[in-house]
Amino acid sequence: MTFAPLTSLRSALTPLLLALVAAGCASVPDAAPKPADMPAAYKHAEAAPAIATPIDAAWWVSFGDPTLATLIERATRDNTDIAEAAARLAQARALLGEARSQQLPQIGADATLERGRDGLGTPTQSQASLGLGASFEVDLFGRLAGNTSAAALDAQGRAALFGAARVAVQSAVAQTYLALRATEREQRLVADTTAAYRDTLALTERRFSAGDVAELDVERIRGELAATEAETQALARSRATLENALATLVGSAPAPFTLGDASATTLALPAVPAGLPSELLRRRADIVAAEFDLQAAQVRLGVARSAWFPSLALTAGGGVASTDLSELLTRG
């Protein structure tokens, strides 16, 4: 039996190793999935109407209510959900900075001071040491770059979710405020109805005393008056609930928060065109965030596959030691 020389075996394995490395690099998927081919329009779709005016970022100004504008500005500044989304965005950006730092050389230093003791526990001569080390990982298979790309996509997704949280809170403030103003209008209407029933009851009681109407008519008016008074109390509870919800949205405690009656306020409801194009869906922040999350997952899949391959790190270190601390600090 004959054995091949070591040099020929090495020359035979080198192309195989290079082929495996190339195959591993090719197996890492792209950062973003290839978008599907979408038609320009549906076969039987009508032409989408154009938006007459662009959507303003401060869309609540179009209602013409300064109280609503003030409430939305307070909610944008003090709402806890928005603050939580901002904190998550800051965390994602911090993780992005950490991922970027992993691609740079890592430098560390350490200092120690040891006190020697003999067998009886008596202190002997001390020794101080100072060390400095550096390391750098060569990103052969794109693991560090993939982590940085995924962290950047996460940060973009958290930025989109921050925008989504802000829009959701702003719309919730507007809906709650409009519901409260509608409840106030209903309260005024029911108050007028209650006053009319009281006048009718007084007139019916006088007619009953004169013998013009039966007692049944008086009881019927009393029942209708009691029903409207109960509705008045229900509307008062509903307004209080809406006011407490509005206080929570703007980041205030319900007890000190009060919203005065705005009987003279006239809301200018903006005109919304019918049949808005589906292109508006691409402007939704939650959909944008979902796209970033999908791309980040694709990148992390490639990073996970790159873990099958070896890593190459370059390290260097040095230090000094001395029994005299002053001598240690003057060395160099």
mmCIF file of C-alpha atoms in Angstrom:
data_model
loop_
_atom_site.group_PDB
_atom_site.id
_atom_site.type_symbol
_atom_site.label_atom_id
_atom_site.label_comp_id
_atom_site.label_asym_id
_atom_site.label_seq_id
_atom_site.Cartn_x
_atom_site.Cartn_y
_atom_site.Cartn_z
ATOM 1 C CA MET A 1 0.000 0.000 0.000
ATOM 2 C CA THR A 2 1.387 3.441 -0.950
ATOM 3 C CA PHE A 3 0.595 6.791 0.610
ATOM 4 C CA ALA A 4 0.432 10.096 -1.236
ATOM 5 C CA PRO A 5 2.948 12.712 -0.130
ATOM 6 C CA LEU A 6 1.768 15.379 2.292
ATOM 7 C CA THR A 7 2.333 18.166 -0.248
ATOM 8 C CA SER A 8 0.149 16.495 -2.867
ATOM 9 C CA LEU A 9 -2.589 15.874 -0.264
ATOM 10 C CA ARG A 10 -2.483 19.514 0.748
ATOM 11 C CA SER A 11 -2.661 20.656 -2.868
ATOM 12 C CA ALA A 12 -5.685 18.416 -3.395
ATOM 13 C CA LEU A 13 -7.544 19.698 -0.308
ATOM 14 C CA THR A 14 -6.925 23.405 -0.970
ATOM 15 C CA PRO A 15 -9.312 23.677 -3.978
ATOM 16 C CA LEU A 16 -11.917 21.696 -2.012
ATOM 17 C CA LEU A 17 -11.668 24.093 0.936
ATOM 18 C CA LEU A 18 -11.970 27.127 -1.344
ATOM 19 C CA ALA A 19 -15.012 25.597 -2.993
ATOM 20 C CA LEU A 20 -16.676 25.029 0.390
ATOM 21 C CA VAL A 21 -15.962 28.617 1.433
ATOM 22 C CA ALA A 22 -17.376 29.950 -1.831
ATOM 23 C CA ALA A 23 -20.459 27.774 -1.436
ATOM 24 C CA GLY A 24 -20.963 29.049 2.096
ATOM 25 C CA CYS A 25 -20.750 32.658 0.956
ATOM 26 C CA ALA A 26 -23.219 31.995 -1.821
ATOM 27 C CA SER A 27 -25.682 30.418 0.612
ATOM 28 C CA VAL A 28 -26.108 33.641 2.576
ATOM 29 C CA PRO A 29 -29.354 35.250 1.346
ATOM 30 C CA ASP A 30 -29.601 38.861 0.277
ATOM 31 C CA ALA A 31 -30.470 41.534 2.772
ATOM 32 C CA ALA A 32 -33.855 42.229 1.193
ATOM 33 C CA PRO A 33 -36.177 39.756 -0.526
ATOM 34 C CA LYS A 34 -36.834 40.245 -4.203
ATOM 35 C CA PRO A 35 -40.132 42.091 -4.620
ATOM 36 C CA ALA A 36 -42.853 40.273 -6.468
ATOM 37 C CA ASP A 37 -43.866 41.475 -9.907
ATOM 38 C CA MET A 38 -47.094 43.394 -9.458
ATOM 39 C CA PRO A 39 -49.328 44.619 -12.280
ATOM 40 C CA ALA A 40 -49.687 48.333 -12.781
ATOM 41 C CA ALA A 41 -53.472 48.095 -12.405
ATOM 42 C CA TYR A 42 -56.193 45.504 -11.989
ATOM 43 C CA LYS A 43 -57.911 44.270 -15.094
ATOM 44 C CA HIS A 44 -61.345 45.650 -14.264
ATOM 45 C CA ALA A 45 -60.321 48.514 -11.970
ATOM 46 C CA GLU A 46 -61.438 52.051 -12.544
ATOM 47 C CA ALA A 47 -59.021 54.927 -12.515
ATOM 48 C CA ALA A 48 -58.211 55.955 -8.949
ATOM 49 C CA PRO A 49 -59.185 59.532 -8.138
ATOM 50 C CA ALA A 50 -56.385 61.919 -7.379
ATOM 51 C CA ILE A 51 -56.114 63.486 -3.967
ATOM 52 C CA ALA A 52 -57.088 67.115 -4.264
ATOM 53 C CA THR A 53 -54.799 68.376 -1.508
ATOM 54 C CA PRO A 54 -51.810 66.691 0.135
ATOM 55 C CA ILE A 55 -52.300 65.358 3.651
ATOM 56 C CA ASP A 56 -50.741 67.765 6.131
ATOM 57 C CA ALA A 57 -48.750 66.378 9.030
ATOM 58 C CA ALA A 58 -50.764 68.650 11.347
ATOM 59 C CA TRP A 59 -54.058 67.387 9.943
ATOM 60 C CA TRP A 60 -56.031 68.397 13.052
ATOM 61 C CA VAL A 61 -55.602 72.077 12.147
ATOM 62 C CA SER A 62 -58.171 71.603 9.382
ATOM 63 C CA PHE A 63 -60.895 71.201 12.042
ATOM 64 C CA GLY A 64 -60.443 74.837 13.030
ATOM 65 C CA ASP A 65 -60.590 74.159 16.780
ATOM 66 C CA PRO A 66 -57.729 75.646 18.853
ATOM 67 C CA THR A 67 -58.669 73.510 21.878
ATOM 68 C CA LEU A 68 -58.267 70.334 19.833
ATOM 69 C CA ALA A 69 -54.911 71.544 18.512
ATOM 70 C CA THR A 70 -53.692 72.240 22.056
ATOM 71 C CA LEU A 71 -54.794 68.813 23.290
ATOM 72 C CA ILE A 72 -53.047 66.987 20.438
ATOM 73 C CA GLU A 73 -49.860 68.965 21.017
ATOM 74 C CA ARG A 74 -49.958 68.008 24.713
ATOM 75 C CA ALA A 75 -50.547 64.353 23.863
ATOM 76 C CA THR A 76 -47.670 64.340 21.370
ATOM 77 C CA ARG A 77 -45.397 65.692 24.083
ATOM 78 C CA ASP A 78 -46.612 63.893 27.225
ATOM 79 C CA ASN A 79 -48.424 60.694 26.212
ATOM 80 C CA THR A 80 -46.914 57.571 27.794
ATOM 81 C CA ASP A 81 -47.407 55.357 24.729
ATOM 82 C CA ILE A 82 -45.452 57.819 22.597
ATOM 83 C CA ALA A 83 -42.761 58.026 25.276
ATOM 84 C CA GLU A 84 -42.519 54.224 25.327
ATOM 85 C CA ALA A 85 -42.189 54.095 21.524
ATOM 86 C CA ALA A 86 -39.498 56.792 21.703
ATOM 87 C CA ALA A 87 -37.612 54.747 24.312
ATOM 88 C CA ARG A 88 -37.736 51.665 22.093
ATOM 89 C CA LEU A 89 -36.437 53.734 19.190
ATOM 90 C CA ALA A 90 -33.563 54.994 21.345
ATOM 91 C CA GLN A 91 -32.811 51.409 22.395
ATOM 92 C CA ALA A 92 -32.750 50.244 18.765
ATOM 93 C CA ARG A 93 -30.383 53.060 17.830
ATOM 94 C CA ALA A 94 -28.133 52.168 20.756
ATOM 95 C CA LEU A 95 -28.025 48.546 19.591
ATOM 96 C CA LEU A 96 -27.144 49.793 16.116
ATOM 97 C CA GLY A 97 -24.225 51.726 17.563
ATOM 98 C CA GLU A 98 -23.089 48.617 19.442
ATOM 99 C CA ALA A 99 -23.288 46.516 16.265
ATOM 100 C CA ARG A 100 -21.217 49.085 14.379
ATOM 101 C CA SER A 101 -18.617 49.141 17.130
ATOM 102 C CA GLN A 102 -18.106 45.382 16.740
ATOM 103 C CA GLN A 103 -16.622 46.037 13.295
ATOM 104 C CA LEU A 104 -13.930 48.249 14.805
ATOM 105 C CA PRO A 105 -10.808 47.169 16.721
ATOM 106 C CA GLN A 106 -11.552 46.448 20.367
ATOM 107 C CA ILE A 107 -9.120 47.907 22.910
ATOM 108 C CA GLY A 108 -9.110 47.066 26.603
ATOM 109 C CA ALA A 109 -6.961 47.822 29.621
ATOM 110 C CA ASP A 110 -6.733 46.330 33.082
ATOM 111 C CA ALA A 111 -4.792 47.074 36.239
ATOM 112 C CA THR A 112 -4.281 44.853 39.285
ATOM 113 C CA LEU A 113 -2.673 45.235 42.685
ATOM 114 C CA GLU A 114 -1.870 42.076 44.648
ATOM 115 C CA ARG A 115 -0.726 41.966 48.225
ATOM 116 C CA GLY A 116 1.433 38.961 49.044
ATOM 117 C CA ARG A 117 1.213 37.144 52.391
ATOM 118 C CA ASP A 118 3.410 34.506 53.928
ATOM 119 C CA GLY A 119 2.267 31.324 55.564
ATOM 120 C CA LEU A 120 1.465 33.140 58.831
ATOM 121 C CA GLY A 121 -0.725 35.727 57.088
ATOM 122 C CA THR A 122 1.780 38.538 57.453
ATOM 123 C CA PRO A 123 1.704 41.018 54.523
ATOM 124 C CA THR A 124 4.750 40.827 52.311
ATOM 125 C CA GLN A 125 5.815 42.647 49.185
ATOM 126 C CA SER A 126 2.963 43.863 46.877
ATOM 127 C CA GLN A 127 2.957 43.612 43.109
ATOM 128 C CA ALA A 128 1.145 45.938 40.673
ATOM 129 C CA SER A 129 0.550 45.210 37.013
ATOM 130 C CA LEU A 130 -0.873 47.176 34.083
ATOM 131 C CA GLY A 131 -1.998 45.500 30.868
ATOM 132 C CA LEU A 132 -3.282 46.638 27.489
ATOM 133 C CA GLY A 133 -4.923 44.435 24.875
ATOM 134 C CA ALA A 134 -6.402 44.866 21.411
ATOM 135 C CA SER A 135 -8.410 42.567 19.169
ATOM 136 C CA PHE A 136 -9.927 42.789 15.724
ATOM 137 C CA GLU A 137 -12.224 40.260 14.083
ATOM 138 C CA VAL A 138 -11.823 39.903 10.339
ATOM 139 C CA ASP A 139 -15.325 39.748 8.897
ATOM 140 C CA LEU A 140 -14.655 36.967 6.394
ATOM 141 C CA PHE A 141 -18.228 35.774 5.942
ATOM 142 C CA GLY A 142 -20.140 38.985 6.593
ATOM 143 C CA ARG A 143 -21.409 38.138 10.070
ATOM 144 C CA LEU A 144 -20.577 41.518 11.586
ATOM 145 C CA ALA A 145 -21.810 43.398 8.558
ATOM 146 C CA GLY A 146 -25.037 41.383 8.647
ATOM 147 C CA ASN A 147 -25.578 42.191 12.312
ATOM 148 C CA THR A 148 -25.073 45.880 11.580
ATOM 149 C CA SER A 149 -27.487 45.766 8.636
ATOM 150 C CA ALA A 150 -30.132 43.963 10.707
ATOM 151 C CA ALA A 151 -29.734 46.468 13.543
ATOM 152 C CA ALA A 152 -30.112 49.336 11.084
ATOM 153 C CA LEU A 153 -33.326 47.778 9.752
ATOM 154 C CA ASP A 154 -34.568 47.325 13.323
ATOM 155 C CA ALA A 155 -33.906 50.995 14.016
ATOM 156 C CA GLN A 156 -35.811 52.007 10.890
ATOM 157 C CA GLY A 157 -38.685 49.754 11.918
ATOM 158 C CA ARG A 158 -38.778 51.244 15.426
ATOM 159 C CA ALA A 159 -38.778 54.712 13.887
ATOM 160 C CA ALA A 160 -41.812 53.716 11.818
ATOM 161 C CA LEU A 161 -43.541 52.289 14.907
ATOM 162 C CA PHE A 162 -42.797 55.511 16.751
ATOM 163 C CA GLY A 163 -44.585 57.392 13.981
ATOM 164 C CA ALA A 164 -47.452 54.896 14.125
ATOM 165 C CA ALA A 165 -47.821 55.370 17.886
ATOM 166 C CA ARG A 166 -47.842 59.118 17.480
ATOM 167 C CA VAL A 167 -50.509 59.031 14.764
ATOM 168 C CA ALA A 168 -52.618 56.554 16.777
ATOM 169 C CA VAL A 169 -52.539 58.762 19.868
ATOM 170 C CA GLN A 170 -53.301 61.891 17.876
ATOM 171 C CA SER A 171 -56.280 60.256 16.176
ATOM 172 C CA ALA A 172 -57.502 58.879 19.528
ATOM 173 C CA VAL A 173 -57.381 62.380 21.019
ATOM 174 C CA ALA A 174 -59.338 63.765 18.068
ATOM 175 C CA GLN A 175 -61.966 61.008 18.230
ATOM 176 C CA THR A 176 -62.393 61.349 22.003
ATOM 177 C CA TYR A 177 -62.621 65.122 21.790
ATOM 178 C CA LEU A 178 -65.203 65.022 18.995
ATOM 179 C CA ALA A 179 -67.230 62.422 20.908
ATOM 180 C CA LEU A 180 -67.134 64.649 23.994
ATOM 181 C CA ARG A 181 -68.329 67.690 22.036
ATOM 182 C CA ALA A 182 -71.102 65.603 20.467
ATOM 183 C CA THR A 183 -72.152 64.460 23.954
ATOM 184 C CA GLU A 184 -72.272 68.083 25.089
ATOM 185 C CA ARG A 185 -74.568 68.976 22.193
ATOM 186 C CA GLU A 186 -76.806 66.055 23.090
ATOM 187 C CA GLN A 187 -76.804 67.238 26.704
ATOM 188 C CA ARG A 188 -78.039 70.663 25.638
ATOM 189 C CA LEU A 189 -80.740 69.085 23.501
ATOM 190 C CA VAL A 190 -81.907 66.818 26.347
ATOM 191 C CA ALA A 191 -81.814 69.768 28.780
ATOM 192 C CA ASP A 192 -84.147 71.712 26.477
ATOM 193 C CA THR A 193 -86.406 68.666 26.207
ATOM 194 C CA THR A 194 -86.452 68.279 30.000
ATOM 195 C CA ALA A 195 -87.419 71.924 30.456
ATOM 196 C CA ALA A 196 -90.208 71.505 27.901
ATOM 197 C CA TYR A 197 -91.527 68.409 29.717
ATOM 198 C CA ARG A 198 -91.508 70.293 33.040
ATOM 199 C CA ASP A 199 -93.583 73.086 31.512
ATOM 200 C CA THR A 200 -95.914 70.538 29.956
ATOM 201 C CA LEU A 201 -96.271 68.710 33.284
ATOM 202 C CA ALA A 202 -97.113 71.942 35.102
ATOM 203 C CA LEU A 203 -99.732 72.803 32.492
ATOM 204 C CA THR A 204 -101.182 69.279 32.531
ATOM 205 C CA GLU A 205 -101.419 69.318 36.350
ATOM 206 C CA ARG A 206 -103.337 72.611 36.221
ATOM 207 C CA ARG A 207 -105.677 71.169 33.608
ATOM 208 C CA PHE A 208 -106.120 68.058 35.754
ATOM 209 C CA SER A 209 -107.029 70.236 38.712
ATOM 210 C CA ALA A 210 -109.597 71.984 36.515
ATOM 211 C CA GLY A 211 -110.973 68.635 35.350
ATOM 212 C CA ASP A 212 -109.998 69.051 31.707
ATOM 213 C CA VAL A 213 -107.701 65.969 31.496
ATOM 214 C CA ALA A 214 -107.525 62.607 33.163
ATOM 215 C CA GLU A 215 -104.946 61.563 35.736
ATOM 216 C CA LEU A 216 -103.509 59.151 33.199
ATOM 217 C CA ASP A 217 -102.278 62.083 31.085
ATOM 218 C CA VAL A 218 -100.478 63.548 34.092
ATOM 219 C CA GLU A 219 -98.729 60.261 34.870
ATOM 220 C CA ARG A 220 -97.705 59.852 31.247
ATOM 221 C CA ILE A 221 -96.009 63.276 31.242
ATOM 222 C CA ARG A 222 -94.342 62.473 34.562
ATOM 223 C CA GLY A 223 -92.960 59.235 33.120
ATOM 224 C CA GLU A 224 -91.546 61.023 30.077
ATOM 225 C CA LEU A 225 -89.981 63.670 32.309
ATOM 226 C CA ALA A 226 -88.354 60.989 34.479
ATOM 227 C CA ALA A 227 -86.976 59.267 31.373
ATOM 228 C CA THR A 228 -85.397 62.475 30.079
ATOM 229 C CA GLU A 229 -83.920 63.213 33.521
ATOM 230 C CA ALA A 230 -82.384 59.712 33.578
ATOM 231 C CA GLU A 231 -80.953 60.337 30.117
ATOM 232 C CA THR A 232 -79.458 63.581 31.413
ATOM 233 C CA GLN A 233 -77.612 61.688 34.136
ATOM 234 C CA ALA A 234 -76.410 59.049 31.659
ATOM 235 C CA LEU A 235 -75.048 61.755 29.349
ATOM 236 C CA ALA A 236 -73.262 63.402 32.284
ATOM 237 C CA ARG A 237 -71.566 60.100 33.153
ATOM 238 C CA SER A 238 -70.637 59.588 29.508
ATOM 239 C CA ARG A 239 -69.081 63.048 29.289
ATOM 240 C CA ALA A 240 -67.114 62.449 32.503
ATOM 241 C CA THR A 241 -65.795 59.154 31.108
ATOM 242 C CA LEU A 242 -64.721 60.821 27.865
ATOM 243 C CA GLU A 243 -63.041 63.650 29.776
ATOM 244 C CA ASN A 244 -61.090 61.161 31.910
ATOM 245 C CA ALA A 245 -60.032 59.276 28.786
ATOM 246 C CA LEU A 246 -58.910 62.531 27.214
ATOM 247 C CA ALA A 247 -56.871 63.351 30.320
ATOM 248 C CA THR A 248 -55.111 59.982 30.101
ATOM 249 C CA LEU A 249 -54.330 60.506 26.423
ATOM 250 C CA VAL A 250 -52.707 63.892 27.026
ATOM 251 C CA GLY A 251 -50.628 62.467 29.881
ATOM 252 C CA SER A 252 -52.483 64.125 32.750
ATOM 253 C CA ALA A 253 -54.207 62.794 35.844
ATOM 254 C CA PRO A 254 -58.007 62.797 35.476
ATOM 255 C CA ALA A 255 -58.621 64.732 38.713
ATOM 256 C CA PRO A 256 -56.998 68.103 37.839
ATOM 257 C CA PHE A 257 -57.926 67.921 34.157
ATOM 258 C CA THR A 258 -60.992 69.913 33.142
ATOM 259 C CA LEU A 259 -62.312 70.812 29.731
ATOM 260 C CA GLY A 260 -64.685 73.716 29.573
ATOM 261 C CA ASP A 261 -67.928 73.672 27.651
ATOM 262 C CA ALA A 262 -67.514 74.893 24.093
ATOM 263 C CA SER A 263 -71.108 75.607 23.137
ATOM 264 C CA ALA A 264 -69.994 78.369 20.785
ATOM 265 C CA THR A 265 -67.363 76.228 19.049
ATOM 266 C CA THR A 266 -68.161 75.304 15.472
ATOM 267 C CA LEU A 267 -66.070 72.502 14.040
ATOM 268 C CA ALA A 268 -65.165 72.790 10.384
ATOM 269 C CA LEU A 269 -65.181 69.159 9.304
ATOM 270 C CA PRO A 270 -62.678 68.695 6.451
ATOM 271 C CA ALA A 271 -63.872 67.232 3.183
ATOM 272 C CA VAL A 272 -62.578 63.710 2.525
ATOM 273 C CA PRO A 273 -62.679 62.627 -1.129
ATOM 274 C CA ALA A 274 -64.411 59.353 -1.885
ATOM 275 C CA GLY A 275 -62.435 56.422 -3.245
ATOM 276 C CA LEU A 276 -58.955 57.211 -1.951
ATOM 277 C CA PRO A 277 -56.261 55.247 -3.813
ATOM 278 C CA SER A 278 -54.777 52.167 -2.204
ATOM 279 C CA GLU A 279 -51.366 53.846 -2.486
ATOM 280 C CA LEU A 280 -52.197 55.408 0.872
ATOM 281 C CA LEU A 281 -51.641 51.987 2.458
ATOM 282 C CA ARG A 282 -47.951 52.299 1.685
ATOM 283 C CA ARG A 283 -47.879 55.391 3.875
ATOM 284 C CA ARG A 284 -49.113 53.518 6.947
ATOM 285 C CA ALA A 285 -46.327 53.372 9.494
ATOM 286 C CA ASP A 286 -47.212 49.893 10.775
ATOM 287 C CA ILE A 287 -46.972 48.437 7.252
ATOM 288 C CA VAL A 288 -43.598 50.129 6.743
ATOM 289 C CA ALA A 289 -42.401 48.725 10.080
ATOM 290 C CA ALA A 290 -43.521 45.219 9.079
ATOM 291 C CA GLU A 291 -41.481 45.495 5.871
ATOM 292 C CA PHE A 292 -38.381 46.482 7.835
ATOM 293 C CA ASP A 293 -38.925 43.579 10.252
ATOM 294 C CA LEU A 294 -39.157 41.155 7.320
ATOM 295 C CA GLN A 295 -35.926 42.455 5.802
ATOM 296 C CA ALA A 296 -34.157 42.270 9.174
ATOM 297 C CA ALA A 297 -35.289 38.644 9.562
ATOM 298 C CA GLN A 298 -33.874 37.833 6.123
ATOM 299 C CA VAL A 299 -30.530 39.366 7.081
ATOM 300 C CA ARG A 300 -30.404 37.488 10.384
ATOM 301 C CA LEU A 301 -31.034 34.256 8.504
ATOM 302 C CA GLY A 302 -27.847 34.883 6.578
ATOM 303 C CA VAL A 303 -26.000 35.753 9.787
ATOM 304 C CA ALA A 304 -27.157 32.496 11.374
ATOM 305 C CA ARG A 305 -25.902 30.509 8.403
ATOM 306 C CA SER A 306 -22.536 32.240 8.549
ATOM 307 C CA ALA A 307 -22.062 30.803 12.056
ATOM 308 C CA TRP A 308 -21.223 27.438 10.420
ATOM 309 C CA PHE A 309 -17.949 28.905 9.178
ATOM 310 C CA PRO A 310 -14.849 29.718 11.197
ATOM 311 C CA SER A 311 -14.032 33.181 12.470
ATOM 312 C CA LEU A 312 -10.676 34.915 12.346
ATOM 313 C CA ALA A 313 -9.654 37.279 15.125
ATOM 314 C CA LEU A 314 -6.367 39.131 15.470
ATOM 315 C CA THR A 315 -5.309 39.838 19.042
ATOM 316 C CA ALA A 316 -2.374 41.591 20.657
ATOM 317 C CA GLY A 317 -1.564 42.364 24.248
ATOM 318 C CA GLY A 318 1.143 43.618 26.524
ATOM 319 C CA GLY A 319 1.749 44.909 29.992
ATOM 320 C CA VAL A 320 4.193 45.722 32.742
ATOM 321 C CA ALA A 321 4.489 44.587 36.346
ATOM 322 C CA SER A 322 6.438 45.970 39.268
ATOM 323 C CA THR A 323 6.599 45.818 43.022
ATOM 324 C CA ASP A 324 6.786 49.642 43.118
ATOM 325 C CA LEU A 325 3.674 51.475 41.952
ATOM 326 C CA SER A 326 5.511 54.712 41.179
ATOM 327 C CA GLU A 327 7.997 52.791 39.041
ATOM 328 C CA LEU A 328 5.133 51.111 37.196
ATOM 329 C CA LEU A 329 3.573 54.441 36.257
ATOM 330 C CA THR A 330 6.865 55.892 34.999
ATOM 331 C CA ARG A 331 7.642 52.968 32.706
ATOM 332 C CA GLY A 332 6.925 53.136 29.076
#
